[in-house]
JSON list of C-alpha atoms in Angstrom, two decimals:
[
{"chain": "A", "resi": 1, "resn": "MET", "atom": "CA", "xyz": [5.46, 33.24, -15.85]},
{"chain": "A", "resi": 2, "resn": "ALA", "atom": "CA", "xyz": [2.24, 33.33, -17.82]},
{"chain": "A", "resi": 3, "resn": "ASP", "atom": "CA", "xyz": [4.07, 32.81, -21.16]},
{"chain": "A", "resi": 4, "resn": "ASP", "atom": "CA", "xyz": [4.45, 29.31, -20.55]},
{"chain": "A", "resi": 5, "resn": "SER", "atom": "CA", "xyz": [4.54, 27.45, -24.04]},
{"chain": "A", "resi": 6, "resn": "PRO", "atom": "CA", "xyz": [2.03, 24.30, -24.59]},
{"chain": "A", "resi": 7, "resn": "GLU", "atom": "CA", "xyz": [5.08, 22.12, -24.36]},
{"chain": "A", "resi": 8, "resn": "ASP", "atom": "CA", "xyz": [6.24, 23.39, -21.07]},
{"chain": "A", "resi": 9, "resn": "SER", "atom": "CA", "xyz": [2.63, 22.62, -19.59]},
{"chain": "A", "resi": 10, "resn": "ALA", "atom": "CA", "xyz": [2.52, 19.30, -21.31]},
{"chain": "A", "resi": 11, "resn": "ALA", "atom": "CA", "xyz": [5.68, 18.20, -19.52]},
{"chain": "A", "resi": 12, "resn": "SER", "atom": "CA", "xyz": [4.64, 19.91, -16.13]},
{"chain": "A", "resi": 13, "resn": "ALA", "atom": "CA", "xyz": [1.29, 17.66, -16.48]},
{"chain": "A", "resi": 14, "resn": "ARG", "atom": "CA", "xyz": [3.24, 14.60, -16.73]},
{"chain": "A", "resi": 15, "resn": "HIS", "atom": "CA", "xyz": [5.71, 15.36, -14.01]},
{"chain": "A", "resi": 16, "resn": "ARG", "atom": "CA", "xyz": [2.84, 16.28, -11.66]},
{"chain": "A", "resi": 17, "resn": "ARG", "atom": "CA", "xyz": [1.11, 13.03, -12.83]},
{"chain": "A", "resi": 18, "resn": "GLY", "atom": "CA", "xyz": [4.23, 11.21, -12.09]},
{"chain": "A", "resi": 19, "resn": "LEU", "atom": "CA", "xyz": [4.43, 12.68, -8.46]},
{"chain": "A", "resi": 20, "resn": "ARG", "atom": "CA", "xyz": [0.86, 11.67, -7.84]},
{"chain": "A", "resi": 21, "resn": "PHE", "atom": "CA", "xyz": [1.76, 8.01, -8.82]},
{"chain": "A", "resi": 22, "resn": "ARG", "atom": "CA", "xyz": [4.78, 7.79, -6.47]},
{"chain": "A", "resi": 23, "resn": "GLN", "atom": "CA", "xyz": [2.71, 9.34, -3.55]},
{"chain": "A", "resi": 24, "resn": "ARG", "atom": "CA", "xyz": [0.14, 6.30, -4.23]},
{"chain": "A", "resi": 25, "resn": "ASP", "atom": "CA", "xyz": [3.06, 3.94, -3.63]},
{"chain": "A", "resi": 26, "resn": "ASP", "atom": "CA", "xyz": [4.49, 5.66, -0.80]},
{"chain": "A", "resi": 27, "resn": "HIS", "atom": "CA", "xyz": [0.82, 5.76, 0.65]},
{"chain": "A", "resi": 28, "resn": "ALA", "atom": "CA", "xyz": [0.44, 2.28, 0.78]},
{"chain": "A", "resi": 29, "resn": "VAL", "atom": "CA", "xyz": [4.09, 1.46, 2.39]},
{"chain": "A", "resi": 30, "resn": "GLU", "atom": "CA", "xyz": [2.92, 3.97, 4.98]},
{"chain": "A", "resi": 31, "resn": "LEU", "atom": "CA", "xyz": [-0.28, 1.99, 5.40]},
{"chain": "A", "resi": 32, "resn": "PHE", "atom": "CA", "xyz": [1.70, -1.11, 5.86]},
{"chain": "A", "resi": 33, "resn": "LYS", "atom": "CA", "xyz": [3.68, 0.60, 8.65]},
{"chain": "A", "resi": 34, "resn": "GLU", "atom": "CA", "xyz": [0.64, 2.16, 10.54]},
{"chain": "A", "resi": 35, "resn": "ALA", "atom": "CA", "xyz": [-1.28, -1.30, 10.60]},
{"chain": "A", "resi": 36, "resn": "ARG", "atom": "CA", "xyz": [2.26, -2.76, 11.83]},
{"chain": "A", "resi": 37, "resn": "ALA", "atom": "CA", "xyz": [2.30, -0.14, 14.49]},
{"chain": "A", "resi": 38, "resn": "SER", "atom": "CA", "xyz": [-1.38, -0.55, 15.36]},
{"chain": "A", "resi": 39, "resn": "LEU", "atom": "CA", "xyz": [-1.60, -4.55, 15.70]},
{"chain": "A", "resi": 40, "resn": "ALA", "atom": "CA", "xyz": [-3.62, -4.08, 19.27]},
{"chain": "A", "resi": 41, "resn": "ASP", "atom": "CA", "xyz": [-6.34, -2.02, 17.34]},
{"chain": "A", "resi": 42, "resn": "VAL", "atom": "CA", "xyz": [-7.75, -4.84, 15.41]},
{"chain": "A", "resi": 43, "resn": "ALA", "atom": "CA", "xyz": [-10.52, -2.40, 14.00]},
{"chain": "A", "resi": 44, "resn": "ARG", "atom": "CA", "xyz": [-8.03, 0.08, 12.86]},
{"chain": "A", "resi": 45, "resn": "VAL", "atom": "CA", "xyz": [-6.05, -2.77, 11.15]},
{"chain": "A", "resi": 46, "resn": "ASP", "atom": "CA", "xyz": [-9.12, -4.06, 9.34]},
{"chain": "A", "resi": 47, "resn": "ARG", "atom": "CA", "xyz": [-9.65, -0.67, 7.90]},
{"chain": "A", "resi": 48, "resn": "ILE", "atom": "CA", "xyz": [-6.29, -0.24, 6.93]},
{"chain": "A", "resi": 49, "resn": "LEU", "atom": "CA", "xyz": [-6.11, -3.76, 5.15]},
{"chain": "A", "resi": 50, "resn": "LEU", "atom": "CA", "xyz": [-9.33, -2.86, 3.61]},
{"chain": "A", "resi": 51, "resn": "GLU", "atom": "CA", "xyz": [-7.82, 0.47, 2.01]},
{"chain": "A", "resi": 52, "resn": "LEU", "atom": "CA", "xyz": [-4.56, -1.72, 1.02]},
{"chain": "A", "resi": 53, "resn": "GLY", "atom": "CA", "xyz": [-6.86, -4.16, -0.58]},
{"chain": "A", "resi": 54, "resn": "ARG", "atom": "CA", "xyz": [-8.04, -0.96, -2.99]},
{"chain": "A", "resi": 55, "resn": "PHE", "atom": "CA", "xyz": [-4.33, -1.08, -4.43]},
{"chain": "A", "resi": 56, "resn": "TYR", "atom": "CA", "xyz": [-3.40, -3.30, -7.16]},
{"chain": "A", "resi": 57, "resn": "ASN", "atom": "CA", "xyz": [-0.12, -5.07, -7.72]},
{"chain": "A", "resi": 58, "resn": "PRO", "atom": "CA", "xyz": [0.44, -5.79, -11.06]},
{"chain": "A", "resi": 59, "resn": "VAL", "atom": "CA", "xyz": [2.96, -8.61, -10.65]},
{"chain": "A", "resi": 60, "resn": "LEU", "atom": "CA", "xyz": [0.59, -10.68, -8.66]},
{"chain": "A", "resi": 61, "resn": "ASP", "atom": "CA", "xyz": [-2.38, -9.36, -10.89]},
{"chain": "A", "resi": 62, "resn": "ALA", "atom": "CA", "xyz": [-4.22, -9.09, -7.40]},
{"chain": "A", "resi": 63, "resn": "PRO", "atom": "CA", "xyz": [-4.74, -6.44, -4.76]},
{"chain": "A", "resi": 64, "resn": "ILE", "atom": "CA", "xyz": [-1.84, -5.61, -2.44]},
{"chain": "A", "resi": 65, "resn": "VAL", "atom": "CA", "xyz": [-3.50, -7.13, 0.25]},
{"chain": "A", "resi": 66, "resn": "ASP", "atom": "CA", "xyz": [-5.87, -10.15, -0.88]},
{"chain": "A", "resi": 67, "resn": "LEU", "atom": "CA", "xyz": [-8.93, -11.03, 0.95]},
{"chain": "A", "resi": 68, "resn": "PRO", "atom": "CA", "xyz": [-7.70, -14.40, 2.39]},
{"chain": "A", "resi": 69, "resn": "THR", "atom": "CA", "xyz": [-4.43, -12.25, 3.86]},
{"chain": "A", "resi": 70, "resn": "ARG", "atom": "CA", "xyz": [-6.58, -9.72, 5.26]},
{"chain": "A", "resi": 71, "resn": "ARG", "atom": "CA", "xyz": [-8.57, -12.66, 6.95]},
{"chain": "A", "resi": 72, "resn": "ARG", "atom": "CA", "xyz": [-5.60, -14.52, 8.01]},
{"chain": "A", "resi": 73, "resn": "VAL", "atom": "CA", "xyz": [-4.29, -11.10, 9.72]},
{"chain": "A", "resi": 74, "resn": "LEU", "atom": "CA", "xyz": [-7.31, -10.37, 11.44]},
{"chain": "A", "resi": 75, "resn": "GLU", "atom": "CA", "xyz": [-7.73, -13.89, 12.74]},
{"chain": "A", "resi": 76, "resn": "ALA", "atom": "CA", "xyz": [-4.40, -14.04, 14.10]},
{"chain": "A", "resi": 77, "resn": "LEU", "atom": "CA", "xyz": [-5.17, -10.66, 15.66]},
{"chain": "A", "resi": 78, "resn": "ALA", "atom": "CA", "xyz": [-8.35, -12.08, 17.47]},
{"chain": "A", "resi": 79, "resn": "ALA", "atom": "CA", "xyz": [-6.31, -14.97, 18.57]},
{"chain": "A", "resi": 80, "resn": "GLY", "atom": "CA", "xyz": [-3.76, -12.52, 20.14]},
{"chain": "A", "resi": 81, "resn": "ASN", "atom": "CA", "xyz": [-1.03, -13.64, 17.72]},
{"chain": "A", "resi": 82, "resn": "LEU", "atom": "CA", "xyz": [0.29, -10.22, 17.19]},
{"chain": "A", "resi": 83, "resn": "GLU", "atom": "CA", "xyz": [3.81, -11.88, 15.90]},
{"chain": "A", "resi": 84, "resn": "GLU", "atom": "CA", "xyz": [1.82, -14.29, 13.16]},
{"chain": "A", "resi": 85, "resn": "ALA", "atom": "CA", "xyz": [0.07, -10.88, 11.98]},
{"chain": "A", "resi": 86, "resn": "GLY", "atom": "CA", "xyz": [3.05, -8.93, 11.71]},
{"chain": "A", "resi": 87, "resn": "ARG", "atom": "CA", "xyz": [4.60, -11.74, 9.75]},
{"chain": "A", "resi": 88, "resn": "LEU", "atom": "CA", "xyz": [1.86, -11.79, 7.29]},
{"chain": "A", "resi": 89, "resn": "LEU", "atom": "CA", "xyz": [1.78, -7.86, 6.99]},
{"chain": "A", "resi": 90, "resn": "ASP", "atom": "CA", "xyz": [5.49, -8.24, 6.30]},
{"chain": "A", "resi": 91, "resn": "GLU", "atom": "CA", "xyz": [5.16, -10.92, 3.71]},
{"chain": "A", "resi": 92, "resn": "ARG", "atom": "CA", "xyz": [2.46, -8.64, 1.86]},
{"chain": "A", "resi": 93, "resn": "LEU", "atom": "CA", "xyz": [4.79, -5.47, 2.09]},
{"chain": "A", "resi": 94, "resn": "ALA", "atom": "CA", "xyz": [7.76, -7.68, 0.73]},
{"chain": "A", "resi": 95, "resn": "LEU", "atom": "CA", "xyz": [5.84, -8.68, -2.19]},
{"chain": "A", "resi": 96, "resn": "TYR", "atom": "CA", "xyz": [4.71, -5.18, -2.76]},
{"chain": "A", "resi": 97, "resn": "ALA", "atom": "CA", "xyz": [8.31, -3.76, -2.46]},
{"chain": "A", "resi": 98, "resn": "GLY", "atom": "CA", "xyz": [9.61, -6.07, -4.74]},
{"chain": "A", "resi": 99, "resn": "VAL", "atom": "CA", "xyz": [7.05, -4.55, -7.32]},
{"chain": "A", "resi": 100, "resn": "ARG", "atom": "CA", "xyz": [8.26, -1.36, -6.50]},
{"chain": "A", "resi": 101, "resn": "GLY", "atom": "CA", "xyz": [11.95, -1.96, -6.86]},
{"chain": "A", "resi": 102, "resn": "GLU", "atom": "CA", "xyz": [11.44, -3.23, -10.15]},
{"chain": "A", "resi": 103, "resn": "GLU", "atom": "CA", "xyz": [10.10, 0.02, -11.84]}
]
């Protein structure tokens, strides 16, 4: 329909922005899942954690995965301690999921 009013266009634009925001949230959760499934591939987990470090957690006023956590995960993986690395990822996901649940 070419006869959309400006009000409809504005509402549609707001809706699309909201969808992009939710996609970003879902993308972070998907990255956590991918990291958890890729614990045997240290380089892949490192890239995922780097990307998660670019997302912001407003409750913590910090990245979703901060640098000290990233280092601890990578150290655990280098030592062959997949359980510890997975636990650290789960903790950060829980902190992030708590933020998402409050919205």
